Structures are given as C-alpha cells and as structure tokens.
PDB file of C-alpha atoms in Angstrom:
ATOM      1  CA  MET L   1       0.529   0.143   0.315  1.00 42.00           C
ATOM      2  CA  HIS L   2       1.083   3.333  -0.526  1.00 44.00           C
ATOM      3  CA  GLN L   3       1.803   5.977   1.955  1.00 44.00           C
ATOM      4  CA  HIS L   4      -0.821   9.116   1.262  1.00 43.00           C
ATOM      5  CA  ASN L   5       0.398  12.883   1.568  1.00 45.00           C
ATOM      6  CA  PRO L   6      -2.169  15.827   1.527  1.00 44.00           C
ATOM      7  CA  SER L   7       0.965  17.785  -0.302  1.00 42.00           C
ATOM      8  CA  THR L   8       0.881  15.433  -3.229  1.00 42.00           C
ATOM      9  CA  THR L   9      -2.793  15.004  -2.844  1.00 42.00           C
ATOM     10  CA  PRO L  10      -3.573  15.022  -7.069  1.00 43.00           C
ATOM     11  CA  THR L  11      -6.985  16.892  -7.164  1.00 43.00           C
ATOM     12  CA  VAL L  12      -9.665  15.873  -9.899  1.00 42.00           C
ATOM     13  CA  ALA L  13     -11.510  18.484 -11.864  1.00 43.00           C
ATOM     14  CA  SER L  14     -15.149  19.168 -10.176  1.00 42.00           C
ATOM     15  CA  THR L  15     -17.988  19.559 -12.769  1.00 44.00           C
ATOM     16  CA  SER L  16     -19.732  21.606 -10.370  1.00 42.00           C
ATOM     17  CA  THR L  17     -19.886  25.216 -10.418  1.00 45.00           C
ATOM     18  CA  PRO L  18     -17.407  27.154  -8.721  1.00 47.00           C
ATOM     19  CA  THR L  19     -17.458  28.110  -4.898  1.00 43.00           C
ATOM     20  CA  SER L  20     -17.750  31.011  -3.033  1.00 50.00           C
ATOM     21  CA  ALA L  21     -14.463  31.418  -1.423  1.00 43.00           C
ATOM     22  CA  HIS L  22     -16.147  31.152   1.765  1.00 43.00           C
ATOM     23  CA  LYS L  23     -17.891  27.549   0.864  1.00 64.00           C
ATOM     24  CA  LEU L  24     -16.621  24.226   0.408  1.00 79.00           C
ATOM     25  CA  ASP L  25     -18.294  22.600  -2.568  1.00 84.00           C
ATOM     26  CA  PRO L  26     -18.586  19.562  -0.299  1.00 86.00           C
ATOM     27  CA  ILE L  27     -18.416  17.267  -3.332  1.00 87.00           C
ATOM     28  CA  ALA L  28     -16.321  18.666  -5.133  1.00 88.00           C
ATOM     29  CA  VAL L  29     -14.393  18.074  -1.797  1.00 88.00           C
ATOM     30  CA  LEU L  30     -15.897  14.546  -1.773  1.00 89.00           C
ATOM     31  CA  ARG L  31     -13.821  13.895  -5.572  1.00 89.00           C
ATOM     32  CA  GLU L  32     -10.921  14.860  -4.214  1.00 89.00           C
ATOM     33  CA  GLU L  33     -10.585  12.496  -1.254  1.00 89.00           C
ATOM     34  CA  LEU L  34     -12.430   9.392  -3.390  1.00 90.00           C
ATOM     35  CA  ALA L  35      -9.724  10.130  -5.412  1.00 91.00           C
ATOM     36  CA  ALA L  36      -6.643  10.299  -3.947  1.00 91.00           C
ATOM     37  CA  ALA L  37      -7.580   7.383  -1.996  1.00 91.00           C
ATOM     38  CA  ALA L  38      -8.393   5.048  -4.775  1.00 89.00           C
ATOM     39  CA  ILE L  39      -4.725   6.178  -6.258  1.00 90.00           C
ATOM     40  CA  CYS L  40      -3.523   4.845  -2.458  1.00 88.00           C
ATOM     41  CA  HIS L  41      -5.241   1.564  -3.515  1.00 87.00           C
ATOM     42  CA  GLY L  42      -3.337   1.454  -6.583  1.00 87.00           C
ATOM     43  CA  VAL L  43      -7.176   1.427  -8.564  1.00 85.00           C
ATOM     44  CA  GLU L  44      -6.146   2.080 -12.218  1.00 87.00           C
ATOM     45  CA  ARG L  45      -9.669   3.665 -12.919  1.00 89.00           C
ATOM     46  CA  VAL L  46      -9.364   5.990 -10.409  1.00 88.00           C
ATOM     47  CA  GLU L  47     -12.560   8.854 -12.119  1.00 89.00           C
ATOM     48  CA  ASP L  48     -15.044   6.361 -13.361  1.00 89.00           C
ATOM     49  CA  LEU L  49     -14.683   5.073  -9.617  1.00 88.00           C
ATOM     50  CA  THR L  50     -14.593   8.300  -7.761  1.00 91.00           C
ATOM     51  CA  GLU L  51     -17.726   9.495 -10.144  1.00 91.00           C
ATOM     52  CA  ALA L  52     -19.736   6.450  -9.590  1.00 91.00           C
ATOM     53  CA  LEU L  53     -18.871   6.537  -5.421  1.00 91.00           C
ATOM     54  CA  VAL L  54     -20.141  10.521  -6.074  1.00 92.00           C
ATOM     55  CA  THR L  55     -23.257   9.209  -8.205  1.00 93.00           C
ATOM     56  CA  ARG L  56     -23.947   7.090  -5.068  1.00 92.00           C
ATOM     57  CA  VAL L  57     -23.712   9.566  -2.382  1.00 92.00           C
ATOM     58  CA  VAL L  58     -26.457  12.051  -3.681  1.00 92.00           C
ATOM     59  CA  GLN L  59     -28.830   9.733  -4.983  1.00 93.00           C
ATOM     60  CA  ARG L  60     -28.301   8.858  -1.576  1.00 93.00           C
ATOM     61  CA  LEU L  61     -27.959  12.360   0.835  1.00 91.00           C
ATOM     62  CA  GLY L  62     -28.927  14.361  -2.006  1.00 90.00           C
ATOM     63  CA  GLY L  63     -31.142  17.292  -0.913  1.00 91.00           C
ATOM     64  CA  VAL L  64     -30.771  17.061   2.549  1.00 90.00           C
ATOM     65  CA  GLN L  65     -28.878  18.971   5.069  1.00 90.00           C
ATOM     66  CA  VAL L  66     -25.794  17.044   6.224  1.00 86.00           C
ATOM     67  CA  TYR L  67     -24.127  17.959   9.106  1.00 88.00           C
ATOM     68  CA  VAL L  68     -19.996  17.012   9.009  1.00 87.00           C
ATOM     69  CA  PRO L  69     -18.999  17.195  12.332  1.00 90.00           C
ATOM     70  CA  ASN L  70     -15.376  19.853  13.265  1.00 93.00           C
ATOM     71  CA  GLN L  71     -12.180  17.729  14.509  1.00 94.00           C
ATOM     72  CA  ARG L  72     -13.227  18.654  18.065  1.00 93.00           C
ATOM     73  CA  SER L  73     -16.096  17.106  18.177  1.00 93.00           C
ATOM     74  CA  LEU L  74     -15.188  13.632  16.404  1.00 93.00           C
ATOM     75  CA  GLU L  75     -12.534  13.740  19.251  1.00 92.00           C
ATOM     76  CA  ARG L  76     -14.522  14.782  22.451  1.00 92.00           C
ATOM     77  CA  ASP L  77     -16.557  11.350  21.483  1.00 92.00           C
ATOM     78  CA  ARG L  78     -14.040   9.064  20.469  1.00 93.00           C
ATOM     79  CA  LEU L  79     -12.849  10.686  24.684  1.00 94.00           C
ATOM     80  CA  VAL L  80     -16.781   9.689  25.885  1.00 94.00           C
ATOM     81  CA  ARG L  81     -16.942   6.524  24.168  1.00 94.00           C
ATOM     82  CA  GLU L  82     -13.577   5.971  25.986  1.00 95.00           C
ATOM     83  CA  VAL L  83     -13.450   6.588  29.150  1.00 95.00           C
ATOM     84  CA  ASN L  84     -17.124   4.995  29.470  1.00 94.00           C
ATOM     85  CA  ARG L  85     -15.541   1.891  28.286  1.00 95.00           C
ATOM     86  CA  ARG L  86     -12.921   2.650  30.961  1.00 95.00           C
ATOM     87  CA  PHE L  87     -14.228   3.812  34.085  1.00 95.00           C
ATOM     88  CA  ASP L  88     -15.307   1.279  36.643  1.00 94.00           C
ATOM     89  CA  GLY L  89     -17.084   3.487  39.628  1.00 92.00           C
ATOM     90  CA  ARG L  90     -13.961   4.099  42.179  1.00 94.00           C
ATOM     91  CA  ASN L  91     -11.302   5.964  38.825  1.00 95.00           C
ATOM     92  CA  ILE L  92     -12.916   9.242  38.430  1.00 95.00           C
ATOM     93  CA  ARG L  93      -8.824  10.740  39.084  1.00 96.00           C
ATOM     94  CA  LEU L  94      -7.207   7.931  37.449  1.00 96.00           C
ATOM     95  CA  LEU L  95      -8.821   9.132  34.296  1.00 96.00           C
ATOM     96  CA  ALA L  96      -8.634  12.161  34.823  1.00 96.00           C
ATOM     97  CA  LEU L  97      -5.195  12.111  35.492  1.00 96.00           C
ATOM     98  CA  GLU L  98      -4.828  10.259  32.036  1.00 95.00           C
ATOM     99  CA  PHE L  99      -6.693  12.168  29.730  1.00 94.00           C
ATOM    100  CA  GLY L 100      -5.313  15.710  30.821  1.00 95.00           C
ATOM    101  CA  VAL L 101      -8.019  16.924  32.272  1.00 95.00           C
ATOM    102  CA  SER L 102     -10.430  17.813  35.450  1.00 96.00           C
ATOM    103  CA  VAL L 103     -12.397  15.264  37.541  1.00 96.00           C
ATOM    104  CA  ARG L 104     -15.062  17.336  36.691  1.00 96.00           C
ATOM    105  CA  TYR L 105     -15.432  17.300  33.344  1.00 95.00           C
ATOM    106  CA  ILE L 106     -14.233  13.524  33.703  1.00 95.00           C
ATOM    107  CA  ARG L 107     -17.728  13.145  35.622  1.00 95.00           C
ATOM    108  CA  ARG L 108     -18.704  15.898  33.141  1.00 94.00           C
ATOM    109  CA  LEU L 109     -18.247  13.635  30.259  1.00 92.00           C
ATOM    110  CA  LEU L 110     -20.110  10.928  32.402  1.00 92.00           C
ATOM    111  CA  ALA L 111     -23.492  12.302  32.643  1.00 91.00           C
ATOM    112  CA  SER L 112     -23.302  13.255  29.484  1.00 84.00           C
ATOM    113  CA  ASP L 113     -23.308   9.872  27.675  1.00 65.00           C
ATOM    114  CA  GLY L 114     -24.123   5.934  29.079  1.00 52.00           C
ATOM    115  CA  ALA L 115     -23.123   5.868  32.897  1.00 47.00           C
ATOM    116  CA  THR L 116     -25.153   3.485  34.560  1.00 46.00           C
ATOM    117  CA  PRO L 117     -27.911   5.477  37.441  1.00 41.00           C
ATOM    118  CA  SER L 118     -25.339   3.454  39.741  1.00 45.00           C
ATOM    119  CA  GLN L 119     -22.115   4.720  38.226  1.00 45.00           C
ATOM    120  CA  LYS L 120     -23.446   8.588  38.130  1.00 45.00           C
ATOM    121  CA  THR L 121     -23.991   8.445  41.560  1.00 47.00           C
ATOM    122  CA  LEU L 122     -20.344   6.967  42.833  1.00 48.00           C
ATOM    123  CA  CYS L 123     -19.190  10.423  40.799  1.00 48.00           C
ATOM    124  CA  LYS L 124     -20.048  12.777  43.489  1.00 45.00           C
TER     125      LYS L 124
END
C-alpha cells in the first residue's frame, strides 16, 4: 500500500459550479478525497470509481442537509466512549489524570453519555 501524503494529493477536476471563497463545495471535496484514496490503494480507473461513488452519495443524500462534525467534536466523542469504556465506578481521578482533563470534566462526560445510574452516583 502507498502512504497518503496530503501535500501531494492529486485533485480531480470538479464538474460543479465554482464555489465562493467562504464555502467549500462538499461534492468537490468528496471527489478529491475519493480520488486520493483510490490512487493510494492502486485503483486503476480512478475517475470512473470516483464518479460512481459521488453519484451514489448524491442519490442517497441529495437534497438533504448533512452535518459534518469538526475534528474537536469527533475527538470529544472518542473521549466519551473511551472514558465510559474504562470507568469502573472508582477511577475518576485516574481517568482525569490519564486524559489530561479535570475530574469535573470526567464527571460531565460520564453524566452526558451512557453511564448507569449506579455509576453516576459514584461520581459524586
């Protein structure tokens, strides 16, 4: 497999209308990322694959407003899952130290996502 280097990622010409400087065209971004992934994985007919996948995404999501979370939001979701997975009812301070956050923040994460009532009472 080839290593993906974002600074050398090839671009595929977009057939959509030009975008303003303040907005990204999600279809153009999708085309570029699909083409880069296809090239990294040695796909021979990159343009055909890219257009077929873009067409499928447009068919499934066309006309729907789609929210794409930012990196910070994805990282918080990952932290919530990891804290909930590793919480044993008594290790809040250890988790806070390990993840470099406050005990209060760990309590908030546990209260916001899936901790059982008995675990939540142990957080106090």
